[in-house]
RNA sequence: GGAGAGGUGGCUGAGUGGUCGAAAGCGAACGACUCGAAAUCGUUUAAUAGGUAACUAUUCGUGGGUUCGAAUCCCACCCUCUCCGCCA
């Protein structure tokens, strides 16, 4: 959520900032609404002042005369009634304006950071670094081929259970998934993150708070009988955890790591990544999340990114980091580093983690503040996948494949998986 | 799901129509006393919006309503607790 005061006082700068995203945002209508609302606020406040004064006077008169029905008092009551009528008119107006302004502002995305590369779309993203040697042989198997031959998962049968884009993990596949979750959680908790396991169903308020609503209702699954949705990422419950709080600065920064299943409708991606573990309606993810003071968020962003990278390094998976350009930034983010893992079968890097600094955008939507120099200040929130489990499994299968059809398990994972090889039995 | 009780400031808790943003206590901050501390005494101690400020308004779970006036009365919803039922 952008600052309403800024929109009222400096709409030009707001438009300029938003235009960095490569799309024109005309906010003049919102600007006008805020000005009108301001007038209403002032007028209402004046009316309330007069009315309050009169009510006190009536109270005094009644206790003085011991009679609440004298003509003088009745006259005062009639006057009071006039105030009441006017006040409720203004309150109604205020309500309407508040609602309009709020709906409009919550549709506006975050400002891109000044440090984000300027660009129109994903083609303008900037590769920051690469790590490891990408495997580039011909005739390498895709992870779904490997999964099928080693009987690690089944998507065809899963359509019986649900529909397409769901997976059932089997045997070593299920075991590998579990090993990855535990490995990642252990690694991050050793690095100072507190482990949480939040609810998978979240209410509309929570989705608004982190930026998925009102604009992206199409991308999450809704439970029709309740005001509950299947959470698309642990970012949602983790933001909502501290909704409407003023957090003691001594407790900052707050660092969470959470395993959660994630549910996404993937509307509009028909035909893309239909095979394998890359794009599913349900997937597992270990998420890093951080609340900190505004002055510390850039540094924290580097840190959260390197904590996510750490997993890829330990698993010995080649990857690169991409600095997302202003035109390709997610709705809530001001700056994002994507970690992309090398998938040899498709000979390209695929996103496996997205590390974002949302600055005060989510904190303002969710009202999460701290005291800085006695002033309430919105915190900055950061999130990063650390990592998406399914895509990590895909990368391990493809990068660890051996000529005999078996798959080598990265050393760091062996204690968790219980074996250094998956082979056909 | 049924029956009952309840939601008040950082916490405990009083307040059932009138100057109440709210007694009292605890906690916290500052000051006095002290070499220092404890104890004691004194003062201060909610948030939000607008305003340079004085100040003004709003907020007693949330949203409506009644009234000149609502923490207090009415309606709806949410949440918590106890008992019963069901369940991992």
XYZ file of C-alpha atoms (C1' of nucleotides) in Angstrom:
513
model
C 0.000 0.000 0.000
C 1.334 3.398 -0.915
C 1.150 6.285 1.505
C -2.149 8.139 1.127
C -0.576 11.370 2.304
C 2.044 11.169 -0.430
C -0.674 10.678 -3.031
C -2.533 13.693 -1.735
C 0.480 15.957 -1.482
C 2.654 14.838 -4.352
C 0.709 12.866 -6.963
C 3.246 13.668 -9.702
C 6.099 11.951 -7.896
C 3.878 8.923 -7.250
C 3.054 8.646 -10.947
C 6.693 9.054 -11.910
C 7.784 6.350 -9.511
C 5.129 3.932 -10.696
C 5.879 4.627 -14.349
C 9.270 2.956 -13.814
C 7.328 -0.285 -13.945
C 6.827 0.422 -17.627
C 3.119 1.100 -17.418
C 1.330 4.422 -17.117
C -0.451 4.824 -13.815
C -2.802 7.774 -13.790
C -3.722 8.495 -10.207
C -5.383 11.876 -10.669
C -8.773 10.398 -9.746
C -7.366 9.060 -6.474
C -5.655 12.367 -5.840
C -8.953 14.194 -6.242
C -10.703 11.762 -3.935
C -8.113 12.324 -1.218
C -8.523 16.097 -1.498
C -12.299 15.844 -1.236
C -12.049 13.446 1.641
C -9.775 15.881 3.409
C -12.460 18.584 3.170
C -15.068 16.184 4.480
C -12.821 15.198 7.388
C -12.352 18.804 8.429
C -16.027 19.693 8.105
C -17.040 16.591 10.031
C -14.555 17.298 12.776
C -15.986 20.814 13.168
C -19.546 19.536 13.332
C -18.589 16.933 15.900
C -16.886 19.579 17.982
C -19.994 21.768 18.068
C -22.299 18.862 18.740
C -20.123 17.521 21.536
C -20.042 20.948 23.148
C -23.827 21.183 22.987
C -24.325 17.720 24.480
C -22.168 18.657 27.423
C -24.171 21.832 27.890
C -27.424 19.863 27.895
C -26.017 17.521 30.494
C -25.045 20.448 32.682
C -28.414 22.157 32.315
C -30.294 18.993 33.209
C -28.323 18.371 36.356
C -28.727 22.027 37.321
C -32.488 22.244 36.854
C -33.312 18.646 37.837
C -35.751 18.656 34.934
C -35.003 17.221 31.541
C -38.139 18.441 29.852
C -38.121 22.192 30.236
C -38.725 24.226 27.041
C -35.143 25.569 27.131
C -33.697 22.110 27.236
C -36.030 20.856 24.546
C -34.864 23.674 22.315
C -31.278 22.619 22.847
C -32.214 19.036 22.038
C -33.813 20.119 18.771
C -30.605 21.899 17.851
C -28.654 18.812 18.800
C -30.838 16.735 16.563
C -29.980 18.991 13.635
C -26.308 18.341 14.286
C -26.936 14.647 14.413
C -28.605 14.638 11.021
C -25.786 16.642 9.465
C -23.100 14.546 11.106
C -24.556 11.275 9.882
C -24.677 12.727 6.354
C -20.999 13.547 6.540
C -20.127 10.237 8.121
C -21.819 8.455 5.263
C -19.825 10.525 2.771
C -16.639 9.849 4.667
C -17.303 6.126 4.625
C -17.877 6.136 0.876
C -14.724 8.130 0.182
C -12.621 6.035 2.537
C -13.727 2.875 0.862
C -13.168 4.195 -2.652
C -9.742 5.561 -1.820
C -8.692 2.376 -0.101
C -9.817 0.110 -2.912
C -8.087 2.285 -5.459
C -4.826 2.610 -3.554
C -4.636 -1.078 -2.763
C -4.639 -1.768 -6.505
C -1.435 0.240 -6.958
C 1.834 -1.722 -6.908
C 4.884 -0.843 -4.851
C 7.466 1.705 -5.981
C 10.516 0.088 -7.566
C 13.720 0.663 -5.650
C 16.186 3.198 -7.068
C 18.715 0.363 -7.209
C 16.588 -1.912 -9.400
C 17.661 -1.986 -13.060
C 15.262 -0.022 -15.225
C 13.574 -2.060 -17.920
C 10.363 -3.075 -19.598
C 10.102 -6.835 -19.136
C 12.045 -9.955 -18.259
C 14.411 -9.423 -21.179
C 15.854 -6.444 -19.313
C 16.646 -8.407 -16.159
C 20.314 -8.300 -15.259
C 22.377 -11.379 -14.527
C 24.426 -10.578 -11.435
C 26.475 -13.717 -11.048
C 26.690 -17.392 -11.859
C 27.872 -20.248 -9.684
C 28.916 -23.765 -10.600
C 29.446 -25.459 -13.946
C 26.233 -26.062 -15.873
C 25.980 -29.602 -17.183
C 25.782 -29.323 -20.965
C 25.783 -32.800 -22.510
C 23.371 -33.978 -25.159
C 20.746 -36.659 -24.541
C 20.223 -35.855 -20.905
C 16.923 -36.975 -19.469
C 14.307 -34.608 -18.162
C 13.383 -34.929 -14.497
C 9.957 -36.332 -15.386
C 11.569 -39.050 -17.445
C 13.885 -39.842 -14.563
C 10.980 -39.687 -12.120
C 9.014 -42.136 -14.228
C 11.826 -44.617 -14.717
C 12.731 -44.587 -11.012
C 9.072 -44.498 -9.975
C 9.448 -41.327 -7.887
C 6.155 -39.633 -8.693
C 2.995 -39.969 -10.732
C 1.086 -37.134 -12.303
C -1.266 -39.147 -14.501
C -2.807 -40.985 -11.563
C -2.997 -37.712 -9.660
C -5.582 -36.430 -12.102
C -7.874 -39.161 -10.724
C -7.444 -37.711 -7.276
C -7.637 -34.044 -8.245
C -6.922 -32.811 -11.742
C -3.955 -31.868 -13.877
C -1.006 -30.075 -12.291
C -1.080 -32.206 -9.165
C 1.515 -34.764 -8.218
C 1.720 -37.823 -6.025
C 5.202 -38.517 -4.736
C 6.107 -42.160 -4.385
C 8.730 -44.042 -2.387
C 12.120 -42.394 -2.801
C 10.413 -39.396 -4.355
C 8.366 -38.759 -1.228
C 11.420 -39.499 0.871
C 13.546 -37.027 -1.076
C 10.899 -34.326 -0.695
C 10.864 -34.856 3.061
C 14.671 -34.903 3.219
C 14.871 -31.598 1.351
C 12.371 -29.926 3.687
C 14.270 -31.047 6.768
C 17.651 -30.184 5.307
C 16.550 -26.665 4.441
C 14.817 -26.022 7.760
C 17.847 -27.246 9.704
C 20.247 -25.168 7.657
C 18.228 -21.980 8.101
C 17.491 -22.426 11.793
C 21.235 -22.848 12.348
C 21.573 -19.448 10.669
C 19.326 -17.734 13.179
C 15.879 -18.132 11.658
C 13.024 -19.170 13.938
C 11.069 -22.080 12.514
C 7.301 -21.637 12.137
C 4.570 -23.809 10.713
C 1.664 -21.478 9.937
C -1.898 -22.287 8.831
C -2.331 -23.172 5.174
C -5.753 -21.523 5.041
C -5.718 -17.755 5.289
C -8.476 -15.147 5.373
C -9.021 -12.320 2.882
C -7.509 -9.741 5.217
C -4.248 -11.665 5.233
C -4.170 -11.846 1.446
C -4.816 -8.118 1.246
C -2.069 -7.519 3.754
C 0.636 -9.094 1.668
C -0.676 -7.825 -1.672
C -2.397 -10.837 -3.297
C -5.791 -9.158 -2.968
C -7.718 -7.352 -4.327
C -5.918 -7.547 -7.670
C -4.992 -11.218 -7.935
C -8.007 -13.094 -6.594
C -7.812 -15.258 -9.715
C -4.506 -16.746 -8.696
C -5.559 -18.367 -5.419
C -8.019 -21.109 -4.528
C -10.978 -19.969 -2.432
C -13.063 -22.033 -0.018
C -16.584 -21.195 -1.035
C -18.239 -21.673 2.371
C -15.814 -19.558 4.353
C -13.762 -16.437 4.100
C -10.689 -18.626 3.686
C -8.230 -19.240 0.875
C -5.492 -21.801 0.306
C -2.321 -19.873 0.921
C -0.231 -19.363 -2.236
C 2.946 -18.846 -0.193
C 3.996 -18.740 3.460
C 4.680 -15.051 2.893
C 0.951 -14.499 3.452
C 0.554 -16.024 6.949
C 3.978 -14.753 8.022
C 3.046 -11.169 7.199
C -0.333 -11.567 8.865
C 1.260 -12.976 12.011
C 2.196 -9.473 13.146
C -0.785 -7.598 11.675
C -1.759 -4.514 13.713
C 1.282 -4.665 15.943
C 3.830 -2.176 17.140
C 6.933 -4.291 17.583
C 9.523 -3.520 20.251
C 12.682 -2.379 18.391
C 14.740 -4.602 20.687
C 13.157 -7.649 19.040
C 14.294 -6.618 15.548
C 15.203 -8.018 13.153
C 12.665 -10.845 13.289
C 13.747 -13.772 11.117
C 11.405 -16.634 10.329
C 11.747 -19.777 8.294
C 8.567 -21.661 7.505
C 7.785 -24.822 5.644
C 4.376 -24.675 3.988
C 2.415 -26.224 1.168
C 1.595 -23.592 -1.448
C -1.458 -23.520 -3.682
C -1.729 -21.592 -6.918
C -4.345 -21.627 -9.637
C -1.798 -20.906 -12.382
C -4.533 -19.271 -14.409
C -3.300 -18.269 -17.824
C -0.414 -20.716 -17.935
C -2.221 -23.420 -19.895
C 0.183 -25.538 -21.855
C 3.306 -24.260 -20.062
C 5.403 -26.693 -18.046
C 2.697 -29.309 -18.139
C 5.122 -32.064 -17.331
C 7.031 -32.730 -14.163
C 7.501 -30.771 -10.993
C 7.980 -27.240 -12.288
C 4.466 -25.797 -12.290
C 1.929 -27.421 -9.977
C -1.244 -26.281 -8.240
C 0.221 -27.577 -4.997
C 3.877 -27.540 -4.061
C 6.020 -27.419 -0.969
C 8.249 -24.518 -0.098
C 10.561 -23.451 2.675
C 10.262 -19.695 3.001
C 12.552 -17.140 4.606
C 10.909 -14.045 6.019
C 12.318 -11.003 7.765
C 10.997 -7.882 9.493
C 13.509 -5.065 10.035
C 13.968 -1.328 10.437
C 13.809 0.605 7.160
C 17.490 1.620 7.265
C 18.575 -2.011 7.451
C 16.495 -3.568 4.685
C 18.959 -3.281 1.796
C 21.594 -5.102 3.789
C 19.028 -7.649 4.970
C 18.025 -8.233 1.345
C 21.582 -9.223 0.440
C 21.689 -11.482 3.470
C 18.391 -13.251 2.831
C 19.480 -13.820 -0.773
C 22.780 -15.330 0.259
C 21.023 -17.512 2.836
C 18.876 -18.908 0.018
C 21.948 -19.279 -2.212
C 23.614 -21.212 0.556
C 21.183 -24.085 -0.011
C 22.000 -24.303 -3.711
C 25.713 -24.267 -2.948
C 25.391 -27.009 -0.357
C 23.413 -29.079 -2.840
C 26.050 -28.328 -5.453
C 23.471 -27.135 -7.975
C 24.680 -24.628 -10.606
C 22.692 -21.399 -10.498
C 22.705 -17.744 -11.345
C 21.326 -14.630 -9.716
C 19.172 -12.228 -11.675
C 18.395 -8.682 -10.621
C 14.767 -8.200 -11.680
C 14.176 -5.015 -13.672
C 11.532 -2.454 -12.746
C 9.114 -3.667 -15.409
C 9.229 -7.289 -14.240
C 8.961 -6.727 -10.485
C 6.183 -8.415 -8.551
C 3.318 -6.291 -7.273
C 4.536 -5.901 -3.674
C 8.263 -5.835 -4.310
C 10.575 -2.868 -4.663
C 13.556 -5.018 -5.529
C 13.892 -8.702 -6.292
C 16.778 -11.088 -6.833
C 15.754 -14.327 -8.470
C 17.864 -17.425 -7.973
C 17.702 -19.612 -11.051
C 18.903 -23.184 -11.035
C 20.384 -24.917 -14.057
C 18.116 -27.526 -15.619
C 20.281 -29.495 -18.093
C 17.381 -31.113 -19.956
C 15.951 -27.763 -21.011
C 19.421 -26.168 -21.166
C 18.347 -23.130 -19.218
C 18.159 -21.596 -15.794
C 14.786 -21.821 -14.031
C 13.568 -19.752 -11.117
C 13.889 -21.643 -7.848
C 13.779 -18.723 -5.420
C 12.620 -15.151 -5.480
C 14.073 -12.860 -2.818
C 12.191 -9.610 -2.461
C 12.458 -6.458 -0.434
C 8.897 -5.137 -0.086
C 10.050 -2.186 2.010
C 7.039 -0.761 3.895
C 4.463 -1.835 1.274
C 3.147 -4.907 3.105
C 3.773 -3.416 6.533
C 1.519 -0.493 5.688
C -1.196 -2.764 4.320
C -0.973 -4.917 7.449
C -0.148 -2.104 9.872
C 3.080 -3.482 11.282
C 5.190 -0.843 12.951
C 7.959 -0.192 15.408
C 9.088 2.802 17.471
C 12.001 4.742 16.047
C 12.889 7.887 18.016
C 9.494 7.614 19.694
C 7.735 7.735 16.335
C 5.714 4.861 14.968
C 7.404 3.723 11.804
C 6.359 1.044 9.355
C 8.774 -1.855 9.241
C 10.286 -3.267 6.098
C 9.423 -6.839 5.143
C 11.553 -9.214 3.084
C 10.882 -12.673 1.818
C 12.749 -15.292 -0.145
C 12.206 -18.904 -1.044
C 14.778 -21.012 0.583
C 13.882 -22.963 -1.587
C 10.945 -24.274 -3.605
C 11.121 -28.003 -2.862
C 9.665 -29.447 -6.071
C 11.941 -27.448 -8.316
C 14.902 -28.373 -6.139
C 14.021 -32.019 -6.572
C 13.793 -31.533 -10.331
C 17.244 -29.937 -10.307
C 18.748 -32.713 -8.213
C 17.314 -35.392 -10.488
C 18.528 -33.721 -13.664
C 21.924 -32.600 -12.427
C 22.635 -35.803 -10.538
C 21.627 -38.243 -13.280
C 24.109 -40.990 -14.093
C 24.633 -42.927 -17.304
C 23.113 -46.066 -15.792
C 19.869 -44.238 -15.031
C 20.502 -43.767 -11.334
C 20.664 -40.394 -9.583
C 23.427 -39.213 -7.303
C 22.246 -37.482 -4.137
C 24.240 -34.381 -3.098
C 26.488 -35.094 -0.145
C 24.850 -32.597 2.193
C 21.545 -34.360 1.701
C 22.750 -37.901 2.308
C 22.252 -37.811 6.108
C 18.675 -36.679 5.500
C 17.885 -38.992 2.619
C 19.709 -41.978 4.049
C 21.474 -42.983 0.839
C 23.781 -41.407 -1.741
C 22.043 -42.875 -4.747
C 18.580 -43.481 -6.152
C 18.545 -46.426 -8.497
C 16.044 -48.723 -10.055
C 15.245 -51.588 -7.740
C -22.938 -28.149 16.205
C -25.878 -27.158 21.284
C -25.926 -24.389 26.308
C -23.750 -20.656 29.239
C -20.013 -16.678 30.499
C -17.063 -12.932 28.716
C -14.003 -9.302 25.342
C -12.087 -2.034 28.756
C -5.040 1.198 28.260
C 1.715 -2.616 28.409
C -0.850 -6.017 32.272
C -4.727 -6.783 36.393
C -9.290 -4.588 36.886
C -13.504 -0.700 38.207
C -17.030 1.679 35.490
C -24.602 -0.087 33.342
C -26.954 6.867 29.739
C -24.237 13.030 31.048
C -18.096 17.070 31.529
C -15.309 9.220 30.883
C -10.077 8.484 26.929
C -11.760 6.016 31.234
C -10.887 4.888 38.904
C -7.414 1.898 41.442
C -3.295 -1.325 41.425
C 0.952 -3.462 38.912
C 4.669 -2.489 35.439
C 7.684 1.382 33.010
C 10.178 6.401 32.691
C 11.991 10.681 35.185
C 13.011 13.368 39.761
C 13.931 13.616 45.315
C 16.359 10.983 49.325
C 21.267 7.781 49.124
C 28.373 7.154 48.312
C 25.378 3.758 45.323
C 21.183 0.522 45.477
C 16.654 -1.290 47.726
C 12.602 0.786 50.223
C 9.887 5.361 50.374
C 7.856 9.930 48.363
C 6.613 13.012 43.994
C 5.650 13.595 38.738
C 4.766 11.290 34.145
C 3.032 7.011 31.238
C -2.517 4.599 24.845
C -3.126 4.853 19.581
C -4.659 7.108 14.966
C -5.830 11.363 11.670
C -5.255 16.721 10.754
C -2.101 21.003 12.440
C 4.616 24.323 12.985
C 1.972 24.567 17.503
C -1.935 25.512 20.832
C -5.526 22.290 19.744
C -9.506 19.356 17.360
C -11.633 14.712 16.102
C -11.879 9.342 16.367
C -11.023 4.772 19.076
C -13.423 0.616 25.464
C -13.501 -6.835 20.123
C -15.572 -5.281 14.777
C -19.596 -3.092 12.038
C -24.364 -0.905 12.190
C -28.493 1.399 15.128
C -31.253 4.240 19.235
C -30.237 9.151 21.760
C -28.920 16.116 22.209
C -25.264 12.649 24.523
C -23.115 5.462 24.438
C -17.607 1.774 27.424
C -22.789 1.648 29.337
C -29.073 0.378 25.637
C -30.502 -2.528 20.770
C -29.002 -5.635 16.289
C -25.373 -8.451 13.445
C -20.636 -10.524 13.158
C -15.702 -12.033 15.093
C -12.881 -13.941 19.029
C -11.876 -16.202 24.023
C -13.337 -19.364 28.180
C -16.516 -23.404 30.599
C -19.820 -27.622 29.898
C -22.041 -31.190 26.282
C -21.649 -33.557 21.413
C -18.205 -34.890 17.441
C -13.262 -35.662 16.023
C -6.914 -36.475 14.688
